[in-house]
mmCIF file of C-alpha atoms and ligand atoms in Angstrom:
data_model
loop_
_atom_site.group_PDB
_atom_site.id
_atom_site.type_symbol
_atom_site.label_atom_id
_atom_site.label_comp_id
_atom_site.label_asym_id
_atom_site.label_seq_id
_atom_site.Cartn_x
_atom_site.Cartn_y
_atom_site.Cartn_z
ATOM 1 C CA MET A 1 22.977 13.149 -62.375
ATOM 2 C CA ILE A 2 20.139 14.689 -64.248
ATOM 3 C CA SER A 3 18.281 12.121 -65.962
ATOM 4 C CA PRO A 4 15.976 13.038 -69.074
ATOM 5 C CA ALA A 5 13.405 10.373 -67.846
ATOM 6 C CA LEU A 6 12.762 12.895 -65.202
ATOM 7 C CA ALA A 7 9.558 14.973 -65.289
ATOM 8 C CA GLN A 8 9.471 18.303 -67.585
ATOM 9 C CA PHE A 9 7.485 21.438 -66.981
ATOM 10 C CA PRO A 10 4.543 21.620 -67.012
ATOM 11 C CA ALA A 11 4.612 18.498 -64.709
ATOM 12 C CA LEU A 12 7.763 19.783 -63.061
ATOM 13 C CA ARG A 13 7.482 22.835 -61.137
ATOM 14 C CA PRO A 14 10.531 23.788 -58.874
ATOM 15 C CA ARG A 15 8.590 26.637 -57.416
ATOM 16 C CA ARG A 16 6.334 24.284 -55.870
ATOM 17 C CA LEU A 17 8.775 23.528 -52.896
ATOM 18 C CA ARG A 18 9.733 27.405 -52.549
ATOM 19 C CA GLN A 19 6.298 28.723 -51.447
ATOM 20 C CA THR A 20 6.484 28.744 -47.700
ATOM 21 C CA PRO A 21 9.456 29.358 -45.391
ATOM 22 C CA ALA A 22 8.469 25.609 -43.878
ATOM 23 C CA LEU A 23 8.861 24.188 -47.536
ATOM 24 C CA ARG A 24 11.746 25.854 -48.299
ATOM 25 C CA SER A 25 13.529 25.033 -44.844
ATOM 26 C CA LEU A 26 12.382 21.151 -45.451
ATOM 27 C CA VAL A 27 14.265 20.915 -48.630
ATOM 28 C CA ALA A 28 17.325 23.068 -47.701
ATOM 29 C CA GLU A 29 20.525 21.090 -48.956
ATOM 30 C CA THR A 30 22.682 23.303 -46.665
ATOM 31 C CA ARG A 31 22.508 24.195 -43.000
ATOM 32 C CA LEU A 32 24.361 26.545 -40.712
ATOM 33 C CA SER A 33 24.822 25.879 -37.388
ATOM 34 C CA ALA A 34 26.293 27.769 -34.348
ATOM 35 C CA ASP A 35 28.668 24.409 -33.462
ATOM 36 C CA GLN A 36 30.581 25.240 -36.920
ATOM 37 C CA LEU A 37 31.672 28.840 -36.016
ATOM 38 C CA ILE A 38 35.195 30.001 -34.731
ATOM 39 C CA LEU A 39 35.494 33.363 -33.515
ATOM 40 C CA PRO A 40 38.937 34.839 -33.880
ATOM 41 C CA LEU A 41 40.205 37.270 -30.797
ATOM 42 C CA PHE A 42 43.410 39.406 -30.456
ATOM 43 C CA ALA A 43 45.205 39.381 -27.261
ATOM 44 C CA ARG A 44 47.280 41.831 -25.793
ATOM 45 C CA PRO A 45 49.029 42.644 -22.537
ATOM 46 C CA GLY A 46 47.343 44.658 -19.886
ATOM 47 C CA ARG A 47 44.302 44.702 -18.003
ATOM 48 C CA LYS A 48 40.641 46.256 -19.017
ATOM 49 C CA VAL A 49 41.925 46.865 -22.546
ATOM 50 C CA ARG A 50 39.409 47.001 -25.185
ATOM 51 C CA ARG A 51 40.754 48.801 -28.201
ATOM 52 C CA GLU A 52 38.658 48.852 -31.019
ATOM 53 C CA VAL A 53 40.216 48.270 -34.404
ATOM 54 C CA ALA A 54 39.355 51.106 -36.489
ATOM 55 C CA ALA A 55 38.844 49.273 -40.017
ATOM 56 C CA MET A 56 36.846 46.365 -38.227
ATOM 57 C CA PRO A 57 33.939 47.851 -36.172
ATOM 58 C CA GLY A 58 33.083 45.364 -33.301
ATOM 59 C CA VAL A 59 36.510 43.734 -33.495
ATOM 60 C CA PHE A 60 38.682 44.783 -30.407
ATOM 61 C CA GLN A 61 42.507 43.952 -29.153
ATOM 62 C CA LEU A 62 41.682 42.532 -25.822
ATOM 63 C CA SER A 63 43.718 41.909 -22.676
ATOM 64 C CA PRO A 64 43.346 38.731 -21.141
ATOM 65 C CA ASP A 65 40.449 39.522 -18.798
ATOM 66 C CA THR A 66 38.436 41.559 -21.186
ATOM 67 C CA LEU A 67 39.309 38.478 -23.877
ATOM 68 C CA LEU A 68 38.050 36.194 -21.343
ATOM 69 C CA ALA A 69 34.470 37.926 -20.981
ATOM 70 C CA GLU A 70 34.169 38.358 -24.979
ATOM 71 C CA ALA A 71 34.993 34.638 -25.230
ATOM 72 C CA THR A 72 32.599 33.988 -22.371
ATOM 73 C CA LYS A 73 29.674 35.731 -24.393
ATOM 74 C CA ALA A 74 30.415 34.078 -27.669
ATOM 75 C CA HIS A 75 30.481 30.801 -25.907
ATOM 76 C CA GLU A 76 27.193 31.611 -24.298
ATOM 77 C CA ALA A 77 25.588 32.530 -27.598
ATOM 78 C CA GLY A 78 26.642 28.709 -29.101
ATOM 79 C CA VAL A 79 30.257 29.543 -30.426
ATOM 80 C CA PRO A 80 32.296 26.322 -29.484
ATOM 81 C CA GLY A 81 35.640 27.834 -29.922
ATOM 82 C CA VAL A 82 38.099 30.733 -30.483
ATOM 83 C CA LEU A 83 41.439 31.183 -32.567
ATOM 84 C CA LEU A 84 43.707 33.288 -30.742
ATOM 85 C CA PHE A 85 46.211 36.026 -31.918
ATOM 86 C CA GLY A 86 48.891 37.542 -29.730
ATOM 87 C CA ILE A 87 50.126 41.047 -29.917
ATOM 88 C CA PRO A 88 53.313 41.340 -27.886
ATOM 89 C CA ASP A 89 54.539 44.314 -25.928
ATOM 90 C CA LYS A 90 57.906 43.971 -27.708
ATOM 91 C CA LYS A 91 59.235 42.580 -31.181
ATOM 92 C CA ASP A 92 62.591 41.390 -31.915
ATOM 93 C CA ALA A 93 64.320 39.787 -34.824
ATOM 94 C CA LYS A 94 63.913 36.249 -33.432
ATOM 95 C CA ALA A 95 60.307 36.692 -32.434
ATOM 96 C CA SER A 96 61.043 35.646 -28.744
ATOM 97 C CA GLY A 97 57.601 36.568 -27.598
ATOM 98 C CA ALA A 98 55.898 34.060 -29.887
ATOM 99 C CA TYR A 99 57.528 30.901 -27.745
ATOM 100 C CA ALA A 100 57.867 32.397 -24.245
ATOM 101 C CA ALA A 101 56.270 30.269 -21.483
ATOM 102 C CA LYS A 102 54.683 33.582 -20.331
ATOM 103 C CA GLY A 103 53.829 35.155 -23.768
ATOM 104 C CA ILE A 104 50.331 36.724 -24.112
ATOM 105 C CA VAL A 105 48.860 33.822 -25.993
ATOM 106 C CA GLN A 106 50.283 31.320 -23.648
ATOM 107 C CA GLN A 107 48.876 33.241 -20.400
ATOM 108 C CA THR A 108 45.648 33.903 -22.297
ATOM 109 C CA VAL A 109 45.230 30.126 -23.175
ATOM 110 C CA ARG A 110 45.971 29.187 -19.610
ATOM 111 C CA LEU A 111 43.272 31.643 -18.279
ATOM 112 C CA LEU A 112 40.489 30.418 -20.863
ATOM 113 C CA LYS A 113 41.330 26.941 -20.324
ATOM 114 C CA LYS A 114 40.721 27.443 -16.501
ATOM 115 C CA GLU A 115 37.787 29.667 -16.642
ATOM 116 C CA LEU A 116 36.007 28.091 -19.493
ATOM 117 C CA PRO A 117 37.202 24.407 -19.775
ATOM 118 C CA SER A 118 34.645 23.557 -22.408
ATOM 119 C CA LEU A 119 35.783 26.120 -24.888
ATOM 120 C CA LEU A 120 37.775 25.024 -27.728
ATOM 121 C CA VAL A 121 40.971 27.055 -27.917
ATOM 122 C CA ILE A 122 42.790 27.120 -31.075
ATOM 123 C CA THR A 123 46.106 29.206 -31.398
ATOM 124 C CA ASP A 124 47.260 30.770 -34.332
ATOM 125 C CA VAL A 125 51.211 29.807 -34.705
ATOM 126 C CA CYS A 126 53.228 32.483 -36.429
ATOM 127 C CA LEU A 127 56.069 34.598 -36.031
ATOM 128 C CA CYS A 128 55.053 37.881 -37.843
ATOM 129 C CA GLU A 129 53.428 39.587 -35.050
ATOM 130 C CA TYR A 130 56.483 39.190 -32.854
ATOM 131 C CA MET A 131 59.190 39.961 -35.207
ATOM 132 C CA GLU A 132 60.435 43.622 -35.528
ATOM 133 C CA HIS A 133 60.244 43.432 -39.138
ATOM 134 C CA GLY A 134 56.884 41.890 -39.509
ATOM 135 C CA HIS A 135 57.629 38.908 -41.712
ATOM 136 C CA CYS A 136 56.410 35.121 -40.867
ATOM 137 C CA GLY A 137 59.958 33.956 -40.788
ATOM 138 C CA LEU A 138 63.719 34.930 -39.877
ATOM 139 C CA VAL A 139 65.095 37.200 -42.317
ATOM 140 C CA HIS A 140 68.612 37.201 -43.816
ATOM 141 C CA ARG A 141 69.984 40.316 -45.244
ATOM 142 C CA ASP A 142 72.820 40.703 -47.805
ATOM 143 C CA ALA A 143 74.025 42.562 -50.849
ATOM 144 C CA LYS A 144 71.297 40.904 -52.841
ATOM 145 C CA GLY A 145 68.569 42.175 -50.567
ATOM 146 C CA ALA A 146 66.321 40.611 -47.694
ATOM 147 C CA ARG A 147 65.520 36.849 -47.823
ATOM 148 C CA ILE A 148 62.902 35.269 -45.686
ATOM 149 C CA LEU A 149 64.736 31.847 -44.558
ATOM 150 C CA ASN A 150 62.480 28.654 -44.721
ATOM 151 C CA ASP A 151 63.938 25.933 -42.756
ATOM 152 C CA PRO A 152 65.744 27.957 -39.604
ATOM 153 C CA THR A 153 62.238 29.182 -39.079
ATOM 154 C CA LEU A 154 60.751 25.886 -38.757
ATOM 155 C CA LYS A 155 62.405 25.398 -35.365
ATOM 156 C CA LEU A 156 61.022 28.500 -34.130
ATOM 157 C CA LEU A 157 57.625 27.601 -35.234
ATOM 158 C CA ALA A 158 57.611 24.345 -33.587
ATOM 159 C CA GLN A 159 59.032 25.918 -30.332
ATOM 160 C CA THR A 160 55.719 28.123 -30.665
ATOM 161 C CA ALA A 161 53.393 25.481 -31.093
ATOM 162 C CA THR A 162 54.743 23.214 -28.262
ATOM 163 C CA SER A 163 54.619 26.264 -25.857
ATOM 164 C CA HIS A 164 50.840 26.756 -26.879
ATOM 165 C CA ALA A 165 50.295 23.010 -26.390
ATOM 166 C CA GLU A 166 51.957 23.221 -22.906
ATOM 167 C CA ALA A 167 49.556 26.004 -22.047
ATOM 168 C CA GLY A 168 46.593 23.764 -22.783
ATOM 169 C CA ALA A 169 45.745 24.833 -26.508
ATOM 170 C CA ASP A 170 43.496 22.038 -28.130
ATOM 171 C CA ILE A 171 44.418 22.826 -31.777
ATOM 172 C CA ILE A 172 47.520 24.478 -32.996
ATOM 173 C CA ALA A 173 46.870 26.617 -36.246
ATOM 174 C CA PRO A 174 50.224 27.273 -38.317
ATOM 175 C CA SER A 175 49.491 30.412 -40.604
ATOM 176 C CA ASP A 176 53.261 31.059 -41.762
ATOM 177 C CA MET A 177 53.153 29.130 -45.178
ATOM 178 C CA MET A 178 56.816 28.033 -44.691
ATOM 179 C CA ASP A 179 57.394 24.733 -46.493
ATOM 180 C CA GLY A 180 57.646 21.616 -44.256
ATOM 181 C CA ARG A 181 56.080 23.502 -40.954
ATOM 182 C CA VAL A 182 53.426 20.961 -40.364
ATOM 183 C CA ARG A 183 55.825 17.966 -39.969
ATOM 184 C CA ALA A 184 58.095 20.153 -37.984
ATOM 185 C CA ILE A 185 55.437 21.077 -35.390
ATOM 186 C CA ARG A 186 53.905 17.590 -35.561
ATOM 187 C CA GLU A 187 57.307 16.034 -34.698
ATOM 188 C CA ARG A 188 57.855 18.732 -31.863
ATOM 189 C CA LEU A 189 54.537 18.067 -30.491
ATOM 190 C CA ASP A 190 54.807 14.173 -30.474
ATOM 191 C CA SER A 191 58.296 14.242 -28.982
ATOM 192 C CA ASP A 192 57.254 16.551 -26.221
ATOM 193 C CA GLY A 193 54.204 14.244 -25.338
ATOM 194 C CA PHE A 194 51.431 16.403 -26.923
ATOM 195 C CA THR A 195 50.036 13.686 -29.211
ATOM 196 C CA ASP A 196 46.494 14.382 -28.898
ATOM 197 C CA THR A 197 47.082 18.037 -29.733
ATOM 198 C CA ALA A 198 45.453 18.622 -33.001
ATOM 199 C CA ILE A 199 46.995 20.719 -36.160
ATOM 200 C CA MET A 200 44.768 22.931 -38.404
ATOM 201 C CA SER A 201 46.844 24.193 -41.115
ATOM 202 C CA TYR A 202 46.477 27.311 -42.952
ATOM 203 C CA ALA A 203 47.149 25.030 -45.969
ATOM 204 C CA ALA A 204 46.045 27.180 -49.082
ATOM 205 C CA LYS A 205 46.702 30.666 -47.810
ATOM 206 C CA PHE A 206 46.640 33.116 -50.418
ATOM 207 C CA ALA A 207 48.663 36.627 -50.612
ATOM 208 C CA SER A 208 45.690 38.492 -50.442
ATOM 209 C CA ALA A 209 44.746 42.284 -50.263
ATOM 210 C CA PHE A 210 41.582 41.138 -48.320
ATOM 211 C CA TYR A 211 44.057 40.991 -45.427
ATOM 212 C CA GLY A 212 44.469 44.861 -45.033
ATOM 213 C CA PRO A 213 42.347 45.471 -41.852
ATOM 214 C CA PHE A 214 43.687 42.439 -39.993
ATOM 215 C CA ARG A 215 47.450 44.053 -40.106
ATOM 216 C CA GLU A 216 46.070 46.969 -38.198
ATOM 217 C CA ALA A 217 44.207 44.571 -35.786
ATOM 218 C CA ALA A 218 47.394 42.144 -35.131
ATOM 219 C CA GLU A 219 50.017 44.980 -35.836
ATOM 220 C CA SER A 220 51.774 42.670 -38.184
ATOM 221 C CA ALA A 221 52.101 44.620 -41.359
ATOM 222 C CA PRO A 222 55.673 43.918 -42.891
ATOM 223 C CA GLN A 223 58.085 46.754 -42.612
ATOM 224 C CA PHE A 224 59.628 45.908 -46.155
ATOM 225 C CA GLY A 225 58.672 44.117 -49.054
ATOM 226 C CA ASP A 226 55.579 41.664 -48.887
ATOM 227 C CA ARG A 227 54.473 38.128 -48.277
ATOM 228 C CA ARG A 228 54.336 36.984 -51.887
ATOM 229 C CA SER A 229 57.422 34.885 -51.414
ATOM 230 C CA TYR A 230 55.683 32.309 -49.084
ATOM 231 C CA GLN A 231 52.230 32.910 -49.344
ATOM 232 C CA MET A 232 50.298 31.708 -52.360
ATOM 233 C CA ASP A 233 49.684 33.510 -55.709
ATOM 234 C CA ALA A 234 45.643 34.197 -56.217
ATOM 235 C CA ALA A 235 46.334 32.629 -59.677
ATOM 236 C CA ASN A 236 46.885 29.007 -58.451
ATOM 237 C CA GLY A 237 44.383 26.769 -57.808
ATOM 238 C CA ARG A 238 46.108 23.071 -58.752
ATOM 239 C CA GLU A 239 48.946 24.490 -56.606
ATOM 240 C CA ALA A 240 46.593 24.865 -53.796
ATOM 241 C CA LEU A 241 45.825 21.308 -54.048
ATOM 242 C CA ARG A 242 49.359 20.323 -53.983
ATOM 243 C CA GLU A 243 49.900 22.599 -50.562
ATOM 244 C CA VAL A 244 46.864 20.969 -48.968
ATOM 245 C CA ALA A 245 48.316 17.348 -49.901
ATOM 246 C CA LEU A 246 51.539 18.133 -48.553
ATOM 247 C CA ASP A 247 50.114 19.553 -45.202
ATOM 248 C CA LEU A 248 47.832 16.105 -44.950
ATOM 249 C CA GLN A 249 51.015 14.188 -45.718
ATOM 250 C CA GLU A 250 52.769 16.011 -42.925
ATOM 251 C CA GLY A 251 50.138 15.581 -40.406
ATOM 252 C CA ALA A 252 47.615 18.101 -40.538
ATOM 253 C CA ASP A 253 44.086 17.017 -39.097
ATOM 254 C CA ILE A 254 42.269 19.891 -40.447
ATOM 255 C CA VAL A 255 42.974 21.974 -43.419
ATOM 256 C CA MET A 256 42.016 25.758 -44.223
ATOM 257 C CA VAL A 257 41.420 27.912 -47.241
ATOM 258 C CA LYS A 258 42.121 31.407 -46.722
ATOM 259 C CA PRO A 259 40.347 33.987 -47.538
ATOM 260 C CA ALA A 260 36.856 32.489 -48.259
ATOM 261 C CA LEU A 261 34.491 34.086 -50.562
ATOM 262 C CA ALA A 262 37.115 34.873 -53.374
ATOM 263 C CA TYR A 263 38.100 31.297 -53.402
ATOM 264 C CA LEU A 264 35.007 29.220 -52.962
ATOM 265 C CA ASP A 265 36.249 27.174 -55.673
ATOM 266 C CA LEU A 266 39.121 25.900 -53.628
ATOM 267 C CA ILE A 267 36.965 25.363 -50.677
ATOM 268 C CA TYR A 268 35.029 23.119 -53.152
ATOM 269 C CA ARG A 269 37.944 21.379 -54.521
ATOM 270 C CA VAL A 270 39.876 20.653 -51.435
ATOM 271 C CA LYS A 271 37.012 19.187 -49.761
ATOM 272 C CA THR A 272 35.684 16.939 -52.948
ATOM 273 C CA GLU A 273 39.618 16.085 -53.390
ATOM 274 C CA PHE A 274 40.618 15.132 -49.834
ATOM 275 C CA GLY A 275 37.367 14.857 -47.566
ATOM 276 C CA TYR A 276 39.131 16.005 -44.681
ATOM 277 C CA PRO A 277 37.917 18.401 -42.159
ATOM 278 C CA THR A 278 38.055 21.839 -44.046
ATOM 279 C CA ALA A 279 38.041 25.259 -42.704
ATOM 280 C CA ALA A 280 36.928 28.584 -44.294
ATOM 281 C CA TYR A 281 38.519 32.031 -42.935
ATOM 282 C CA ALA A 282 36.499 34.763 -44.069
ATOM 283 C CA VAL A 283 39.111 37.175 -43.324
ATOM 284 C CA SER A 284 39.247 40.842 -42.203
ATOM 285 C CA GLY A 285 38.482 42.500 -45.568
ATOM 286 C CA GLU A 286 35.464 40.205 -46.056
ATOM 287 C CA TYR A 287 34.256 41.427 -42.703
ATOM 288 C CA SER A 288 34.996 45.090 -43.038
ATOM 289 C CA MET A 289 33.344 45.228 -46.595
ATOM 290 C CA ILE A 290 30.136 43.935 -45.171
ATOM 291 C CA LYS A 291 30.372 46.227 -42.023
ATOM 292 C CA ALA A 292 31.199 49.369 -44.115
ATOM 293 C CA ALA A 293 28.549 48.716 -46.733
ATOM 294 C CA ALA A 294 26.066 47.971 -43.996
ATOM 295 C CA ALA A 295 26.860 51.143 -42.198
ATOM 296 C CA LYS A 296 26.116 53.198 -45.285
ATOM 297 C CA GLY A 297 22.665 51.466 -45.288
ATOM 298 C CA TRP A 298 23.808 49.886 -48.704
ATOM 299 C CA ILE A 299 23.163 46.083 -47.660
ATOM 300 C CA ASP A 300 21.669 44.223 -44.734
ATOM 301 C CA GLU A 301 24.300 43.070 -42.589
ATOM 302 C CA ARG A 302 22.645 40.182 -41.277
ATOM 303 C CA ALA A 303 21.609 38.748 -44.292
ATOM 304 C CA VAL A 304 24.580 39.386 -46.296
ATOM 305 C CA THR A 305 26.652 37.674 -43.474
ATOM 306 C CA MET A 306 24.486 34.749 -43.234
ATOM 307 C CA GLU A 307 24.415 34.222 -47.172
ATOM 308 C CA SER A 308 28.091 34.354 -47.406
ATOM 309 C CA LEU A 309 28.775 31.680 -44.444
ATOM 310 C CA LEU A 310 25.997 29.702 -46.133
ATOM 311 C CA ALA A 311 27.971 30.019 -49.451
ATOM 312 C CA MET A 312 31.167 28.522 -47.663
ATOM 313 C CA ARG A 313 29.020 25.644 -46.355
ATOM 314 C CA ARG A 314 27.774 24.982 -49.642
ATOM 315 C CA ALA A 315 31.279 24.873 -51.085
ATOM 316 C CA GLY A 316 32.009 22.283 -48.537
ATOM 317 C CA ALA A 317 33.682 24.152 -45.541
ATOM 318 C CA ASP A 318 32.989 22.244 -42.348
ATOM 319 C CA ILE A 319 34.348 25.062 -39.938
ATOM 320 C CA LEU A 320 33.700 28.587 -40.528
ATOM 321 C CA ILE A 321 36.191 31.117 -39.058
ATOM 322 C CA THR A 322 34.579 34.618 -38.984
ATOM 323 C CA TYR A 323 34.812 37.761 -36.950
ATOM 324 C CA SER A 324 31.053 37.709 -36.796
ATOM 325 C CA ALA A 325 30.668 34.322 -35.209
ATOM 326 C CA LYS A 326 29.069 35.731 -32.070
ATOM 327 C CA GLU A 327 26.359 37.441 -33.778
ATOM 328 C CA ALA A 328 25.914 34.852 -36.356
ATOM 329 C CA ALA A 329 25.358 32.310 -33.279
ATOM 330 C CA GLY A 330 22.742 34.743 -32.050
ATOM 331 C CA TRP A 331 21.017 35.017 -35.249
ATOM 332 C CA LEU A 332 20.877 31.160 -35.618
ATOM 333 C CA LYS A 333 19.306 31.026 -32.395
ATOM 334 C CA VAL A 334 16.656 33.653 -32.985
ATOM 335 C CA GLY A 335 15.820 31.944 -36.349
HETATM 336 ZN ZN1 ZN B 401 52.373 35.473 -40.164
#
């Protein structure tokens, strides 16, 4: 790509194009735009609830009414969509709250689609927030210990997905990492008549320590063991590509890499290899680190947030899921 016939110093001086903001902007290879941002929101039952997550300043557990207000502000700032997580009143061993017709996510989706029809509503599909043990699938216990069951879990995930679609969700986002879930969800959506409901799969989701603060936000910490028997090992890049290939074969419309900043190589490889719409999820730990360092006055929150989002775009992400979506959209407007 770089030809030896090109000019060399002193004829070639890259600094010429860095002299003014206008010049730098003219030749910027990557741009950020508010319409690439998605804001994750946490819904819980009740009214007027606005409970801040201790490890994530500025992030709240919200009841449907306050969530609508938050989504409205973000949408007015230019954010096109939200990604919903639910925190039910009751948890059990079969995650009933995940697929209840009047579950917390289903109620919230209905309210958002009624009051803010132009807002894209994406729903996280998983069972962990609704399971008493906090795992993403059904658990089988015997003398050898506890195992997460793959195939019986698929039915519950598909049931959850179709209940979200019925409530009006535009995009279903399965995050459980069970094998075969995208196919199970696609088939169920299609057979229930939701052929136009898209799937954004958490295709390469790693068992990451960066999720720490989220578990408080979603009240979904596993009560025993960890999620390493289903989420990916941080060491594996080629396996991540196989996971993405599987989800695309099974019918995913958009694929996601999660977390984002520590996995930029995979965002790049996924986009380069497959060319599908690719999402990056800047997870809770990434957000909390920036917030904490900024609160200490050690870094500039706005500059570091925008540089991180730009890096995800440069790596190849089309969609940026970030807890800073509303602020970032505001900063982009101000310029
Ligand atoms: Zn889960």
